[in-house]
């Protein structure tokens, strides 16, 4: 992942509705969700959600597939993992890095 791709991804996630939508799609897994199901789950207007899903797709964080008359949105897990990898690439100066049990961060940093 390049620096420009990272900035685009982080900018897309830097909005509360988009972050919530992305997290909901991560939870939904490979099955994904339709925009209407996602809007109902998040309690947001469908037209507003459509704009946010397009932004997430533009950043490469979600994919969209046409299934009949429905669109299915899914989190792009390889892209998500690339983003996480880029952000943690030099964690702990190439030493062993273990996340603490309470999730507060790296135990060796």
PDB file of C-alpha atoms in Angstrom:
ATOM      1  CA  UNK A   1       0.000   0.000   0.000  1.00  0.00           C
ATOM      2  CA  UNK A   2       1.293   3.426  -0.897  1.00  0.00           C
ATOM      3  CA  UNK A   3       1.187   6.511   1.257  1.00  0.00           C
ATOM      4  CA  UNK A   4      -1.442   8.053  -1.057  1.00  0.00           C
ATOM      5  CA  UNK A   5      -3.667   4.962  -0.779  1.00  0.00           C
ATOM      6  CA  UNK A   6      -3.288   5.045   3.000  1.00  0.00           C
ATOM      7  CA  UNK A   7      -4.299   8.701   3.157  1.00  0.00           C
ATOM      8  CA  UNK A   8      -7.319   8.033   0.919  1.00  0.00           C
ATOM      9  CA  UNK A   9      -8.396   5.120   3.127  1.00  0.00           C
ATOM     10  CA  UNK A  10      -7.944   7.023   6.373  1.00  0.00           C
ATOM     11  CA  UNK A  11      -9.768  10.058   4.966  1.00  0.00           C
ATOM     12  CA  UNK A  12     -12.710   7.846   4.007  1.00  0.00           C
ATOM     13  CA  UNK A  13     -12.840   6.410   7.529  1.00  0.00           C
ATOM     14  CA  UNK A  14     -12.565   9.854   9.137  1.00  0.00           C
ATOM     15  CA  UNK A  15     -16.326  10.366   9.120  1.00  0.00           C
ATOM     16  CA  UNK A  16     -18.566   8.843  11.813  1.00  0.00           C
ATOM     17  CA  UNK A  17     -21.162   7.404   9.393  1.00  0.00           C
ATOM     18  CA  UNK A  18     -18.540   5.882   7.106  1.00  0.00           C
ATOM     19  CA  UNK A  19     -16.622   4.427  10.022  1.00  0.00           C
ATOM     20  CA  UNK A  20     -19.822   2.883  11.429  1.00  0.00           C
ATOM     21  CA  UNK A  21     -20.786   1.521   8.007  1.00  0.00           C
ATOM     22  CA  UNK A  22     -17.346   0.030   7.444  1.00  0.00           C
ATOM     23  CA  UNK A  23     -17.319  -1.604  10.872  1.00  0.00           C
ATOM     24  CA  UNK A  24     -20.796  -3.044  10.255  1.00  0.00           C
ATOM     25  CA  UNK A  25     -19.596  -4.494   6.949  1.00  0.00           C
ATOM     26  CA  UNK A  26     -16.574  -6.016   8.691  1.00  0.00           C
ATOM     27  CA  UNK A  27     -18.932  -7.682  11.170  1.00  0.00           C
ATOM     28  CA  UNK A  28     -21.164  -8.884   8.317  1.00  0.00           C
ATOM     29  CA  UNK A  29     -18.167 -10.661   6.825  1.00  0.00           C
ATOM     30  CA  UNK A  30     -18.035 -12.082   3.322  1.00  0.00           C
ATOM     31  CA  UNK A  31     -21.838 -12.274   3.154  1.00  0.00           C
ATOM     32  CA  UNK A  32     -22.038  -8.475   3.037  1.00  0.00           C
ATOM     33  CA  UNK A  33     -25.137  -6.309   3.317  1.00  0.00           C
ATOM     34  CA  UNK A  34     -27.522  -4.497   1.038  1.00  0.00           C
ATOM     35  CA  UNK A  35     -27.651  -0.716   1.452  1.00  0.00           C
ATOM     36  CA  UNK A  36     -31.191  -0.934   2.861  1.00  0.00           C
ATOM     37  CA  UNK A  37     -30.209  -3.558   5.449  1.00  0.00           C
ATOM     38  CA  UNK A  38     -27.157  -1.512   6.393  1.00  0.00           C
ATOM     39  CA  UNK A  39     -29.208   1.702   6.647  1.00  0.00           C
ATOM     40  CA  UNK A  40     -31.761  -0.030   8.880  1.00  0.00           C
ATOM     41  CA  UNK A  41     -28.986  -1.489  11.043  1.00  0.00           C
ATOM     42  CA  UNK A  42     -27.308   1.909  11.443  1.00  0.00           C
ATOM     43  CA  UNK A  43     -30.518   3.922  11.705  1.00  0.00           C
ATOM     44  CA  UNK A  44     -29.579   6.320   8.916  1.00  0.00           C
ATOM     45  CA  UNK A  45     -31.315   7.569   5.781  1.00  0.00           C
ATOM     46  CA  UNK A  46     -30.646   5.365   2.766  1.00  0.00           C
ATOM     47  CA  UNK A  47     -29.777   8.253   0.454  1.00  0.00           C
ATOM     48  CA  UNK A  48     -27.178   9.586   2.907  1.00  0.00           C
ATOM     49  CA  UNK A  49     -25.720   6.116   3.346  1.00  0.00           C
ATOM     50  CA  UNK A  50     -25.410   5.712  -0.427  1.00  0.00           C
ATOM     51  CA  UNK A  51     -23.063   8.705  -0.552  1.00  0.00           C
ATOM     52  CA  UNK A  52     -20.914   7.257   2.232  1.00  0.00           C
ATOM     53  CA  UNK A  53     -20.756   3.811   0.641  1.00  0.00           C
ATOM     54  CA  UNK A  54     -19.544   5.400  -2.597  1.00  0.00           C
ATOM     55  CA  UNK A  55     -16.777   7.162  -0.679  1.00  0.00           C
ATOM     56  CA  UNK A  56     -15.715   3.889   0.965  1.00  0.00           C
ATOM     57  CA  UNK A  57     -15.768   2.152  -2.422  1.00  0.00           C
ATOM     58  CA  UNK A  58     -13.726   4.962  -3.993  1.00  0.00           C
ATOM     59  CA  UNK A  59     -11.124   4.469  -1.252  1.00  0.00           C
ATOM     60  CA  UNK A  60     -11.078   0.738  -1.992  1.00  0.00           C
ATOM     61  CA  UNK A  61     -12.302  -0.235   1.460  1.00  0.00           C
ATOM     62  CA  UNK A  62     -15.514  -1.851   0.260  1.00  0.00           C
ATOM     63  CA  UNK A  63     -16.554  -3.784  -2.810  1.00  0.00           C
ATOM     64  CA  UNK A  64     -19.973  -3.801  -4.400  1.00  0.00           C
ATOM     65  CA  UNK A  65     -21.592  -6.624  -6.326  1.00  0.00           C
ATOM     66  CA  UNK A  66     -24.852  -6.628  -8.229  1.00  0.00           C
ATOM     67  CA  UNK A  67     -27.031  -9.623  -7.305  1.00  0.00           C
ATOM     68  CA  UNK A  68     -30.244  -9.424  -9.257  1.00  0.00           C
ATOM     69  CA  UNK A  69     -31.858  -6.139  -8.299  1.00  0.00           C
ATOM     70  CA  UNK A  70     -29.752  -5.750  -5.156  1.00  0.00           C
ATOM     71  CA  UNK A  71     -26.332  -4.329  -4.513  1.00  0.00           C
ATOM     72  CA  UNK A  72     -24.251  -6.193  -1.939  1.00  0.00           C
ATOM     73  CA  UNK A  73     -21.541  -4.239  -0.158  1.00  0.00           C
ATOM     74  CA  UNK A  74     -18.669  -6.044   1.526  1.00  0.00           C
ATOM     75  CA  UNK A  75     -15.622  -4.895   3.417  1.00  0.00           C
ATOM     76  CA  UNK A  76     -12.505  -5.449   1.316  1.00  0.00           C
ATOM     77  CA  UNK A  77     -10.547  -7.497   3.843  1.00  0.00           C
ATOM     78  CA  UNK A  78      -7.272  -7.649   1.864  1.00  0.00           C
ATOM     79  CA  UNK A  79      -7.313  -3.840   1.551  1.00  0.00           C
ATOM     80  CA  UNK A  80      -8.122  -3.490   5.254  1.00  0.00           C
ATOM     81  CA  UNK A  81      -5.212  -5.781   6.102  1.00  0.00           C
ATOM     82  CA  UNK A  82      -2.919  -3.809   3.781  1.00  0.00           C
ATOM     83  CA  UNK A  83      -3.889  -0.621   5.606  1.00  0.00           C
ATOM     84  CA  UNK A  84      -3.233  -2.175   9.004  1.00  0.00           C
ATOM     85  CA  UNK A  85       0.054  -3.577   7.736  1.00  0.00           C
ATOM     86  CA  UNK A  86       1.142  -0.176   6.453  1.00  0.00           C
ATOM     87  CA  UNK A  87       0.284   1.475   9.762  1.00  0.00           C
ATOM     88  CA  UNK A  88       2.172  -1.112  11.808  1.00  0.00           C
ATOM     89  CA  UNK A  89       5.025  -1.824   9.387  1.00  0.00           C
ATOM     90  CA  UNK A  90       7.782  -0.627  11.691  1.00  0.00           C
ATOM     91  CA  UNK A  91       6.118  -1.379  15.015  1.00  0.00           C
ATOM     92  CA  UNK A  92       8.592  -2.134  17.798  1.00  0.00           C
ATOM     93  CA  UNK A  93      11.562  -1.515  15.506  1.00  0.00           C
ATOM     94  CA  UNK A  94      11.272  -4.993  13.959  1.00  0.00           C
ATOM     95  CA  UNK A  95      11.306  -6.641  17.396  1.00  0.00           C
ATOM     96  CA  UNK A  96       8.644  -9.023  18.640  1.00  0.00           C
ATOM     97  CA  UNK A  97       5.413  -7.106  18.991  1.00  0.00           C
ATOM     98  CA  UNK A  98       2.580  -8.560  21.002  1.00  0.00           C
ATOM     99  CA  UNK A  99      -0.714  -6.845  21.666  1.00  0.00           C
ATOM    100  CA  UNK A 100      -1.584  -6.695  25.350  1.00  0.00           C
ATOM    101  CA  UNK A 101      -4.461  -8.779  26.670  1.00  0.00           C
ATOM    102  CA  UNK A 102      -6.564  -5.695  27.395  1.00  0.00           C
ATOM    103  CA  UNK A 103      -6.014  -4.331  23.878  1.00  0.00           C
ATOM    104  CA  UNK A 104      -4.265  -1.173  25.047  1.00  0.00           C
ATOM    105  CA  UNK A 105      -1.377  -1.567  22.659  1.00  0.00           C
ATOM    106  CA  UNK A 106       1.927  -3.180  22.098  1.00  0.00           C
ATOM    107  CA  UNK A 107       3.483  -4.768  25.170  1.00  0.00           C
ATOM    108  CA  UNK A 108       7.025  -4.037  24.039  1.00  0.00           C
ATOM    109  CA  UNK A 109       6.548  -0.413  22.916  1.00  0.00           C
TER     110      UNK A 109
END
